[in-house]
XYZ file of C-alpha atoms in Angstrom:
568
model
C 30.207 72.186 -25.526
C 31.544 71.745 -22.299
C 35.909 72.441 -21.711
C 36.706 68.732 -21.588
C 35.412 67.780 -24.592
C 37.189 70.287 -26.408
C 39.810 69.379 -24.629
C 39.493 65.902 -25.716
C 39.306 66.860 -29.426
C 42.208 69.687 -29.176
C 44.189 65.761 -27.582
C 43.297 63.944 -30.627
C 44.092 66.528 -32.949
C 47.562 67.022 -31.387
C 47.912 63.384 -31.336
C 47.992 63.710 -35.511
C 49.759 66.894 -35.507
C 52.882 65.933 -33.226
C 53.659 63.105 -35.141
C 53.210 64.436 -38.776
C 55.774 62.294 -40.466
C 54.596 59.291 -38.773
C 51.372 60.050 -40.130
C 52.625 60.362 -43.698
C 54.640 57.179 -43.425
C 51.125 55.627 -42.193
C 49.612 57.473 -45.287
C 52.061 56.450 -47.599
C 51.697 52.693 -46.790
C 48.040 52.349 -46.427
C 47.931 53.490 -49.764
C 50.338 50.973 -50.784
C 48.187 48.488 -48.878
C 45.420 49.589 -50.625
C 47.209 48.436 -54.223
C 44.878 45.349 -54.640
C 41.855 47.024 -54.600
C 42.863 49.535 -57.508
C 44.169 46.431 -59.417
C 41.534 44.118 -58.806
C 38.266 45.411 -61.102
C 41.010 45.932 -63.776
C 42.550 42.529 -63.674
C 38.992 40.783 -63.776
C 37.951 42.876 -66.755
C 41.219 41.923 -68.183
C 41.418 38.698 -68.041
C 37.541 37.915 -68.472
C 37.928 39.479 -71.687
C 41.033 37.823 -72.738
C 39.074 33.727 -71.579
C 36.073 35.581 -73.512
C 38.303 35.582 -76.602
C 40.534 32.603 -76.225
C 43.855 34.381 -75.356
C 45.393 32.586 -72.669
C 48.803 34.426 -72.062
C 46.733 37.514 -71.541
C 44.430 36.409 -68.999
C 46.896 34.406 -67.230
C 49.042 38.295 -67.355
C 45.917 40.041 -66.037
C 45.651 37.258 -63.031
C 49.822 37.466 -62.648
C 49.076 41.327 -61.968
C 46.339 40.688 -59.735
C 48.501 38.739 -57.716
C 51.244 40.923 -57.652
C 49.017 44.003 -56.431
C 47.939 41.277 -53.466
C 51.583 40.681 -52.644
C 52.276 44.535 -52.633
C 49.174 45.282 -50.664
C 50.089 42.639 -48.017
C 53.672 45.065 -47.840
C 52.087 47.991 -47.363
C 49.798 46.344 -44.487
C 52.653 45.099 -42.610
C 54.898 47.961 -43.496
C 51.791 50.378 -41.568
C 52.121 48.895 -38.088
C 55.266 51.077 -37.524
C 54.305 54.388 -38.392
C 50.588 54.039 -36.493
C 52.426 52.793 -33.384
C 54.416 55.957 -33.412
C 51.416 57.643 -33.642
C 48.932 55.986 -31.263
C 51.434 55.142 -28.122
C 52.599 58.842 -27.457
C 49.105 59.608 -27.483
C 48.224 56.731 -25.060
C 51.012 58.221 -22.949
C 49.932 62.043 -22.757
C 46.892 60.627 -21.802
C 48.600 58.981 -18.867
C 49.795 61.598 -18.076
C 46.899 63.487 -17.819
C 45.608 61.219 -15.571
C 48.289 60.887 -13.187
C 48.110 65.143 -13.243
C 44.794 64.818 -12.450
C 45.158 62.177 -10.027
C 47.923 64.144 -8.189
C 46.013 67.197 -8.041
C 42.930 65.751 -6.586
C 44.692 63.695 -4.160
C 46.414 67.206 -2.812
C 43.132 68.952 -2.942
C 40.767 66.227 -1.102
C 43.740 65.034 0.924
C 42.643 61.351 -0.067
C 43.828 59.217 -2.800
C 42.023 58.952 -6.279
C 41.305 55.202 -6.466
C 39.215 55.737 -9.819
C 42.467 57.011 -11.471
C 43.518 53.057 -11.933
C 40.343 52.207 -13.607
C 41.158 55.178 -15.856
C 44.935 53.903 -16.366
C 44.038 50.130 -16.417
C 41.277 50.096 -18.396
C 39.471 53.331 -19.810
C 42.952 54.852 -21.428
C 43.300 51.323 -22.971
C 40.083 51.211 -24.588
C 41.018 54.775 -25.726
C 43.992 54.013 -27.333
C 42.933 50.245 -28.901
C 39.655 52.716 -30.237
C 41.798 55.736 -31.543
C 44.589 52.935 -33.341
C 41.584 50.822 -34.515
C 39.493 54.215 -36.377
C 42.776 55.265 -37.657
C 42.975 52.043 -39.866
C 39.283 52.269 -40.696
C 39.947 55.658 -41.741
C 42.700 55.229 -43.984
C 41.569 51.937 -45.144
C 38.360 53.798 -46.011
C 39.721 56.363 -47.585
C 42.250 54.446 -49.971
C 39.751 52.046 -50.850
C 37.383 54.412 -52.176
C 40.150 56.399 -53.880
C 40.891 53.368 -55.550
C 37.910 51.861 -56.739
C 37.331 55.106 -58.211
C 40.119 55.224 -59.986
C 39.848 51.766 -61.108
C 35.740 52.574 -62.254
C 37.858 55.530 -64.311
C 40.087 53.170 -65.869
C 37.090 50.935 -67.108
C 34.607 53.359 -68.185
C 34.043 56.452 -66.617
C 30.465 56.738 -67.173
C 29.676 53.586 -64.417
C 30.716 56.813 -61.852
C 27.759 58.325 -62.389
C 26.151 55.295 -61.332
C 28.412 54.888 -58.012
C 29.298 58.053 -56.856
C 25.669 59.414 -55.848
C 24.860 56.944 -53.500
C 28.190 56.648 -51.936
C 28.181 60.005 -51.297
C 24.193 59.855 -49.748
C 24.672 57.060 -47.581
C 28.240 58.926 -46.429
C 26.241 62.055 -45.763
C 23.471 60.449 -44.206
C 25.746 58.513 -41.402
C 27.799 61.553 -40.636
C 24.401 63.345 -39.621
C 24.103 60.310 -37.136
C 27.336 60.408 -35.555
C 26.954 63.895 -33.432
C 23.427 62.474 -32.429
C 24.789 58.804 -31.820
C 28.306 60.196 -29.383
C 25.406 61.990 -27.395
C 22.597 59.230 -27.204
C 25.848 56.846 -26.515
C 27.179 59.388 -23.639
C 23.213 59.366 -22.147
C 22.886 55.779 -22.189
C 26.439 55.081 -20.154
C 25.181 57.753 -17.561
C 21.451 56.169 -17.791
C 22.731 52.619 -16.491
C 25.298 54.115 -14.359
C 22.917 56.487 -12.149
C 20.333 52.990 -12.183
C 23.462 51.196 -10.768
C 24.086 53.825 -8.137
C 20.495 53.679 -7.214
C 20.672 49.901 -6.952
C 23.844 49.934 -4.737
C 21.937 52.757 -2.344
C 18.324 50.619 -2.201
C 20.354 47.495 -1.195
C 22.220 49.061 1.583
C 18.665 50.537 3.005
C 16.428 48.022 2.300
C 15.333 48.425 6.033
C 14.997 51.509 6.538
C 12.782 51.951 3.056
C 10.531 49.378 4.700
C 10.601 51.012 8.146
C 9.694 54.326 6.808
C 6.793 52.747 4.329
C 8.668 55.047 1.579
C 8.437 51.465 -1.158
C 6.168 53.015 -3.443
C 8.530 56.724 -3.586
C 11.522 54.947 -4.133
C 10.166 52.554 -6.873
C 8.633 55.435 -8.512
C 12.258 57.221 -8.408
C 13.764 54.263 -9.478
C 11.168 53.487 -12.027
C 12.431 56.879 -13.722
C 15.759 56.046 -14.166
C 15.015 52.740 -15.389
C 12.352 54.859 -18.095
C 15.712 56.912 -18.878
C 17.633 54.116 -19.557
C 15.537 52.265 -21.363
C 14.515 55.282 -23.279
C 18.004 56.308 -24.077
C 18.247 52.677 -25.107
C 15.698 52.863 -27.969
C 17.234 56.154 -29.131
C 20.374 54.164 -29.569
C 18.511 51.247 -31.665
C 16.795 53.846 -33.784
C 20.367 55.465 -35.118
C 21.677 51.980 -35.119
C 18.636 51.308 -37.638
C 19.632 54.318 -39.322
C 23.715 53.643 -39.847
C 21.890 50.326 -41.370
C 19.767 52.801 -43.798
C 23.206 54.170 -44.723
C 24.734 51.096 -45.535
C 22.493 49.732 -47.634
C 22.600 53.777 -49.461
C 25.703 53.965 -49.942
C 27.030 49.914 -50.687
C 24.312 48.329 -51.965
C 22.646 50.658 -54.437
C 25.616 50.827 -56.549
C 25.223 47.501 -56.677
C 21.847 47.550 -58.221
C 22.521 50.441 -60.333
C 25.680 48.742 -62.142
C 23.839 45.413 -62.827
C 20.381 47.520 -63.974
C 22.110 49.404 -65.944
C 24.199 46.815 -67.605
C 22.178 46.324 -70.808
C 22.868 50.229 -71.455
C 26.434 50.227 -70.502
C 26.887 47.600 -73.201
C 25.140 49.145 -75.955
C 27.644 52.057 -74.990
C 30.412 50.165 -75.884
C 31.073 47.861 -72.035
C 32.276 44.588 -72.681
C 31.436 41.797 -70.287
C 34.658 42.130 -68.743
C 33.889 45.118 -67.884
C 30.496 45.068 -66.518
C 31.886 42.187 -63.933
C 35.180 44.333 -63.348
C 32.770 47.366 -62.133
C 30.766 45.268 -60.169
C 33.848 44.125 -58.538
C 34.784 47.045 -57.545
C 31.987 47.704 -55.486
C 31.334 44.197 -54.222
C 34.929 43.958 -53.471
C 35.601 47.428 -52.990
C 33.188 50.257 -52.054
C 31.067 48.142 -50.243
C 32.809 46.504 -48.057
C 34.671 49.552 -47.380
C 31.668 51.746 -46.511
C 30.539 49.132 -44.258
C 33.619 48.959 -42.217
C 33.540 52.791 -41.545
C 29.948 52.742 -40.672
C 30.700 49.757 -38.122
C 33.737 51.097 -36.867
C 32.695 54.395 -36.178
C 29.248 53.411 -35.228
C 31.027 51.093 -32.465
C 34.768 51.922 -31.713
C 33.872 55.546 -33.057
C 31.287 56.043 -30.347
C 33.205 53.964 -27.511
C 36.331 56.331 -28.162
C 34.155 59.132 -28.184
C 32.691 58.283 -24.828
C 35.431 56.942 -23.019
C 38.140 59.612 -23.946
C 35.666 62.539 -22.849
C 34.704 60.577 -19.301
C 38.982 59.921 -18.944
C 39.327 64.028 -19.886
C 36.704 64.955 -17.069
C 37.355 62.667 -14.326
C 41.055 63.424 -14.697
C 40.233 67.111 -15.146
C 43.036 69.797 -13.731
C 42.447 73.064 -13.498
C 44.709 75.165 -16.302
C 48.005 76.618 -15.273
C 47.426 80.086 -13.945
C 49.593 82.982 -16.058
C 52.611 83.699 -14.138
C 51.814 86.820 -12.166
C 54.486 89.577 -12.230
C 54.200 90.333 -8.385
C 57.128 90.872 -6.708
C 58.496 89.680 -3.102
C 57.632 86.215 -1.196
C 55.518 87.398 1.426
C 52.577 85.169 2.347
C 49.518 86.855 3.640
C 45.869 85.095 5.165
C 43.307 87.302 5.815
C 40.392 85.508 8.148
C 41.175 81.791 6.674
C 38.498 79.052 7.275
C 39.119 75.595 5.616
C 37.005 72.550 5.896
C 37.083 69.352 4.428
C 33.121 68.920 3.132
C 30.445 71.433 3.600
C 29.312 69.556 6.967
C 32.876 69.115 8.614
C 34.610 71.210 11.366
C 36.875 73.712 9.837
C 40.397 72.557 10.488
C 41.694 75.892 10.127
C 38.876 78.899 11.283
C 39.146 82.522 11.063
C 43.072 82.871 10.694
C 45.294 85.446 10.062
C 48.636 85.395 9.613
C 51.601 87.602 7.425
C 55.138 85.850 6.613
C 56.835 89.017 5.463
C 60.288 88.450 3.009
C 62.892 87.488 5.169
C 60.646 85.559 7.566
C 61.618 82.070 9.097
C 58.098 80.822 10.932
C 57.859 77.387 12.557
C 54.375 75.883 13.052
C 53.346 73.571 15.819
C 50.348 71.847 17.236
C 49.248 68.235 17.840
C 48.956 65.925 14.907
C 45.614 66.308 12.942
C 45.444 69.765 14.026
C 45.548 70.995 10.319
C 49.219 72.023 10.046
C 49.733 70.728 6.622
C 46.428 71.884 5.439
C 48.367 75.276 5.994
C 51.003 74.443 4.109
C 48.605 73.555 1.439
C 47.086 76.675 1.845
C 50.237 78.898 1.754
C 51.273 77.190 -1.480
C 47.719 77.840 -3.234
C 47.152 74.093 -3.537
C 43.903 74.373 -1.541
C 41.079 77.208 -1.512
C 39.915 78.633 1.231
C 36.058 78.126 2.268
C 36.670 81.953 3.209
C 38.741 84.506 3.348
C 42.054 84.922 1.146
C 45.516 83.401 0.898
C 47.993 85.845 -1.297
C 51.429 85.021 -2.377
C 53.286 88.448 -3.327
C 50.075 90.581 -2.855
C 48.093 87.928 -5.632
C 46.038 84.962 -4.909
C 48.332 81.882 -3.953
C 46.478 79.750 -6.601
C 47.308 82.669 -9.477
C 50.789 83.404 -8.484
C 54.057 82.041 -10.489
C 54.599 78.427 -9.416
C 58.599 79.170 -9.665
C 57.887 81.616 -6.626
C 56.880 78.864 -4.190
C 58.171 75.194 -3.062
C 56.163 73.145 -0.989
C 58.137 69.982 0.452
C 56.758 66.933 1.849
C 57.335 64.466 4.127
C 57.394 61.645 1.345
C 60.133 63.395 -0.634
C 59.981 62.585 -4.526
C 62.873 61.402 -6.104
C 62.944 59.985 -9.816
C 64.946 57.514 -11.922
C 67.995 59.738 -13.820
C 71.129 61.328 -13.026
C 71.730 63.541 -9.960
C 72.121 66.389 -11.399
C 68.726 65.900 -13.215
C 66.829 65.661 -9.895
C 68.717 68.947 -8.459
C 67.818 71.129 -11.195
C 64.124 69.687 -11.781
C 63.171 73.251 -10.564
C 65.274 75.320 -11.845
C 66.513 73.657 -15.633
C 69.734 74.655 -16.841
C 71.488 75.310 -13.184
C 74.977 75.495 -13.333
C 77.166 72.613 -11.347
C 78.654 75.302 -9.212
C 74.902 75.799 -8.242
C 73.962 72.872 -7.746
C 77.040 71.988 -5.366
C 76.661 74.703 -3.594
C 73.147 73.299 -2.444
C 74.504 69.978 -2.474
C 76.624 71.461 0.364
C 74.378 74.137 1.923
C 71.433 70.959 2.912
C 74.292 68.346 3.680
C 74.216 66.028 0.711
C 77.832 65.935 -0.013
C 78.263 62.628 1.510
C 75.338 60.984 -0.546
C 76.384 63.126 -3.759
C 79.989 61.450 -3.274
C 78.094 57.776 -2.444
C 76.223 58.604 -5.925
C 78.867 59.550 -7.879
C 78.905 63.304 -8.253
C 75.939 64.907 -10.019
C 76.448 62.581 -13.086
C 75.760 59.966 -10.563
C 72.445 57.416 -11.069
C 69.812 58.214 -8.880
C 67.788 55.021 -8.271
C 64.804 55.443 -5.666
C 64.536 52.250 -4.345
C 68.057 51.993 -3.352
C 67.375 55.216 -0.971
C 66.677 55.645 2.389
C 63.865 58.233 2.870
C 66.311 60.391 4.783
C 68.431 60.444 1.285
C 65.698 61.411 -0.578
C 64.734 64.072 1.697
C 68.275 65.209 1.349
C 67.611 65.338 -2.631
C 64.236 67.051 -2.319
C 65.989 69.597 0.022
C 68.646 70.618 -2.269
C 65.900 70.478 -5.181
C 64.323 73.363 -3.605
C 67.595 75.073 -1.888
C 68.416 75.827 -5.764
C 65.340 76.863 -7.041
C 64.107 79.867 -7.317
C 61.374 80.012 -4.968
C 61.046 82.965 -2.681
C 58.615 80.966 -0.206
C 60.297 77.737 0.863
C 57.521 75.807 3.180
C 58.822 72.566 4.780
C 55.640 70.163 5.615
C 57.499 68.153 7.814
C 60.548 67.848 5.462
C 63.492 66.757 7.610
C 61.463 64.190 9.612
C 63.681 62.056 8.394
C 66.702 63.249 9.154
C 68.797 63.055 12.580
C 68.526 66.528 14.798
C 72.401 67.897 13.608
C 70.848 67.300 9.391
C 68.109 69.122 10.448
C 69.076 71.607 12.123
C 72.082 72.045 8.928
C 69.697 72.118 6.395
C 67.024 74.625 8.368
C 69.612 77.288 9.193
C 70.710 76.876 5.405
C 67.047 77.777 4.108
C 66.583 80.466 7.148
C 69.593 82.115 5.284
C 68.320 81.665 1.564
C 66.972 84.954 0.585
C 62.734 84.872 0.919
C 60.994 83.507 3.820
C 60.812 79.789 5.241
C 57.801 78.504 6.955
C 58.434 75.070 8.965
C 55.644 73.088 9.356
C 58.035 71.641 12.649
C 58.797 67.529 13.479
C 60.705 68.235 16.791
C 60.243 71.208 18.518
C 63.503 72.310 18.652
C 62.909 73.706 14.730
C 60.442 76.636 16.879
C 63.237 77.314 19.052
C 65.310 78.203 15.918
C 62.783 80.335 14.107
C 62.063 83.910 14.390
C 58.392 83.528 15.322
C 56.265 80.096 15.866
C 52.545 79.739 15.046
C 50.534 77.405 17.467
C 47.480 75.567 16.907
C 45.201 73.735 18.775
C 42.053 73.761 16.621
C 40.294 76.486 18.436
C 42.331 79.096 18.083
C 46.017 80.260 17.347
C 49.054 81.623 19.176
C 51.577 83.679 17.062
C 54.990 84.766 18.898
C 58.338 84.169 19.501
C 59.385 81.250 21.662
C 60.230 83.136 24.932
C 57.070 84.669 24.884
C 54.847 81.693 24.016
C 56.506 79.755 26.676
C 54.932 82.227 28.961
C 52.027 82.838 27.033
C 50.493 79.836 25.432
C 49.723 76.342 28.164
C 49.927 74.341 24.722
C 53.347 75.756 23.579
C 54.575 74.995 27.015
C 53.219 71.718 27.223
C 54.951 70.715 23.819
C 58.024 71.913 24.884
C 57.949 70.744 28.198
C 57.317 66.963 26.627
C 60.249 67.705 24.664
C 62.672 68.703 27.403
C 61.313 65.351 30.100
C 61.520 63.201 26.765
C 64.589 64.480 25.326
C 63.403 64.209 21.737
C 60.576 65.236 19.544
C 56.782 65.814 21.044
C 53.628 64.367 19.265
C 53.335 67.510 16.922
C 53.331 65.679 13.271
């Protein structure tokens, strides 16, 4: 079984086991709701007998009862809505989440934005959730039910179980040996007229060229197979749909039969009318229609929630959270990097080697495109190399403790809450003398004053994006990260903030790589990386003004221009 679908299970079952007292309240009222049922074969015995023999006050006090089971039943319906909502919508939102995760990571590691992760938010984690609410009512109306036309049967005459608890349990048994076979025949089919809709989309587009190349007769044949899939898959599905059918008619109408032929012996045995129709009642009213709900909602919502949650598990897949490694020190080593976006592309970063030992303050430049912040992706193990090797601490980036890095954008994130919430984000549980400090060491003490001290509200929209980068900043001056890499961080921010907030992070203990906005963040750091896309310089500024035609060229547009050359 592949790792998502367990996945997907191990999300269900933590759905239930989170919210354990929720699920007992939801318990406790479905069997409440499920009242009428046990009452109902009992009062119609009841008060059949009493018309039978002419007592009137009786039967009208077995048909009083049977109305007040319906009145307590309709109670423990209504009453049920609470607890299953307190079930079902955390899960719907971990599943959000998930997606979102995954979204987030594959937007980082393809560098372009997941636009299937709204169909999964809009639509597919919808269907999950109406599914997963809907089966849990099936299932505990199921459940209930049964327990209480049982019971009831008891109450009359135990003896009629023998006639309804064989086949209840055979056509249970024989649906549940469907249900494996009908998730996968379900999960086929979906991929079956999914592949035949790619195909279609592909033939349309190259219509022309099929004809020019006289390949009609290969591509029908190739899509002739997928429609054979498909349509094969489809009679696979019709076959166990025949089957659930088989099970229905097993397990809700054979009691049926059995009770009424075996009515002339249940009388001799002592059954009076009333209760011959009260045990029939129970499984018309009961059993029956019970069994058929479960085989119809599983059989449909069953195999939809099946389907859809393991296709929202995989597409939003993210890889598990490496085990903090216990290597010491920040420094930042890549051994003959190559990077690539697609197995056919130009490597945006090719044969490069580079060490940013602890106490390092490295500012890269080059023109824009040139695959600066695919280093910084890189450095902070978001991306894997095509070759070579990227260590954090003397471990791969990827494995290393996620506490020892921070990468920081140019779109800084900043969320609804209090100040002081966004500040310690990274590290929870910093102290306020802390968090001031970084508040001061970046420059924020205006905008902490403006918001009110660190109990302040934080709302986003009311920022400017320099603000937020100011938040960000401080977010990461107070964190524990050894490796600080700014991807453009302070572009932003006026020349004096940046300049404030660089010096601050250049002395913060562990090393600072600036992925640079104006050039004059190189002429601050100790060494400054160059790249032009065929190769790299690595020096300090002095020397790559005489050394590298590119560095001087940058900083000579800088000097004429008096502000920041094209190097984003």
């Amino acid at each position: 079984m592949s790792d998502h679908r367990v996945r997907a299970r191990r999300v269900l079952a933590a759905a239930l086991r989170r919210r354990r007292r929720a699920l007992v309240m939801f318990g406790l009222w479905s069997a409440l709701g499920a009242v009428p049922v046990l009452v109902f074969g009992r009062s119609v015995a009841g008060a059949t007998d009493a018309f039978l023999a002419h007592r009137t006050w009786p039967a009208l006090a077995w048909l009083g009862a049977l109305a007040g089971g319906a009145a307590v039943g309709a109670v423990g319906a209504a009453r049920a809505y609470g607890p299953l909502a307190a079930i079902v919508e955390p899960f719907r939102d971990a599943l959000v989440r998930h997606v979102v995760r995954g979204a987030v990571h594959e937007s980082v590691r393809t560098g372009r934005a997941d636009d299937g992760a709204v169909a999964r938010l809009t639509q597919q984690v919808e269907i999950v959730r109406d599914t997963f609410s809907g089966l849990l009512s099936i299932a505990s109306g199921f459940a209930f039910t049964l327990a209480g036309a049982l019971i009831g049967l008891l109450t009359l005459m135990p003896v009629t179980l023998l006639l309804v608890v064989p086949p209840v349990v055979a056509g249970l048994g024989l649906f549940l040996g469907l249900v494996a076979r009908s998730v996968r025949r379900q999960r086929e089919l979906i991929l079956a007229e999914e592949r035949i809709a790619e195909s279609a989309t592909a033939l349309a587009g190259g219509l022309r060229d099929i004809t020019a190349c006289g390949t009609e007769e290969a591509v029908a044949a190739s899509a002739g197979r997928l429609i054979d899939l498909q349509a094969a898959a489809a009679r696979s599905m019709a076959r166990l749909a025949a089957g659930r059918t088989v099970a229905l008619a097993v397990g809700g109408r054979l009691p049926l039969l059995l009770v009424l032929a075996a009515a002339p012996w249940l009388v001799r045995r002592g059954a009076t009318p009333g209760v011959v129709l009260g045990s029939l009642t129970y499984v018309l009213q009961g059993l029956s229609p019970a069994l058929a709900t479960v085989i119809r909602g599983v059989g449909g919502s069953g195999l939809r929630l099946a389907v859809t949650l393991d296709r929202v598990m995989s597409a939003a897949e993210v890889p598990p959270v490496p085990r903090p490694s216990r290597a010491g020190g920040s420094e930042l080593a890549l051994c003959r990097v190559t990077y690539a976006y697609g197995p056919d592309a130009e490597p945006v970063i090719d044969d490069l080697s580079l060490r940013v030992p602890e106490g390092d303050h490295l500012a890269v430049v080059g023109p824009s495109g040139i695959g600066k912040s695919t280093l910084s992706r890189l450095a902070a193990g978001l991306l894997a190399p095509v070759r070579g090797s990227v260590t954090l601490g003397g471990v791969p980036a990827a494995e290393a403790d996620p506490s020892v890095r921070a990468l920081i954008p140019q779109e800084a994130y900043v969320f609804g809450g209090t100040f002081r919430e966004n500040l310690s984000y990274l590290r929870p549980g910093a102290s306020d003398h802390a968090l001031d400090h970084a508040v001061a060491a970046v420059g924020a003490t205006p905008l902490a004053e403006r918001l009110g001290g660190l109990g302040g509200t934080v709302d986003p929209a009311a920022l400017s994006a320099g603000e937020r980068q100011l938040i960000a900043l401080a977010r990461a001056y107070v964190s524990p990260a050894r490796l600080v890499i700014l991807d453009e961080a302070t572009c932003h921010l006026d020349a004096t903030a940046e300049e404030r907030a660089e010096r601050a992070f250049a002395a913060r203990p562990g090393a600072l790589v600036v992925i640079a906005h104006r050039m004059t963040s190189a002429r601050r750091a100790r060494r400054v990386l160059v790249l032009d896309g065929t190769r790299a310089w690595l020096g300090a500024h002095e020397d790559l003004l005489e050394d590298c035609p590119l560095y001087r060229e940058l900083h000579g547009h800088w000097t004429t221009e008096g502000q920041a050359p094209a190097v984003r």
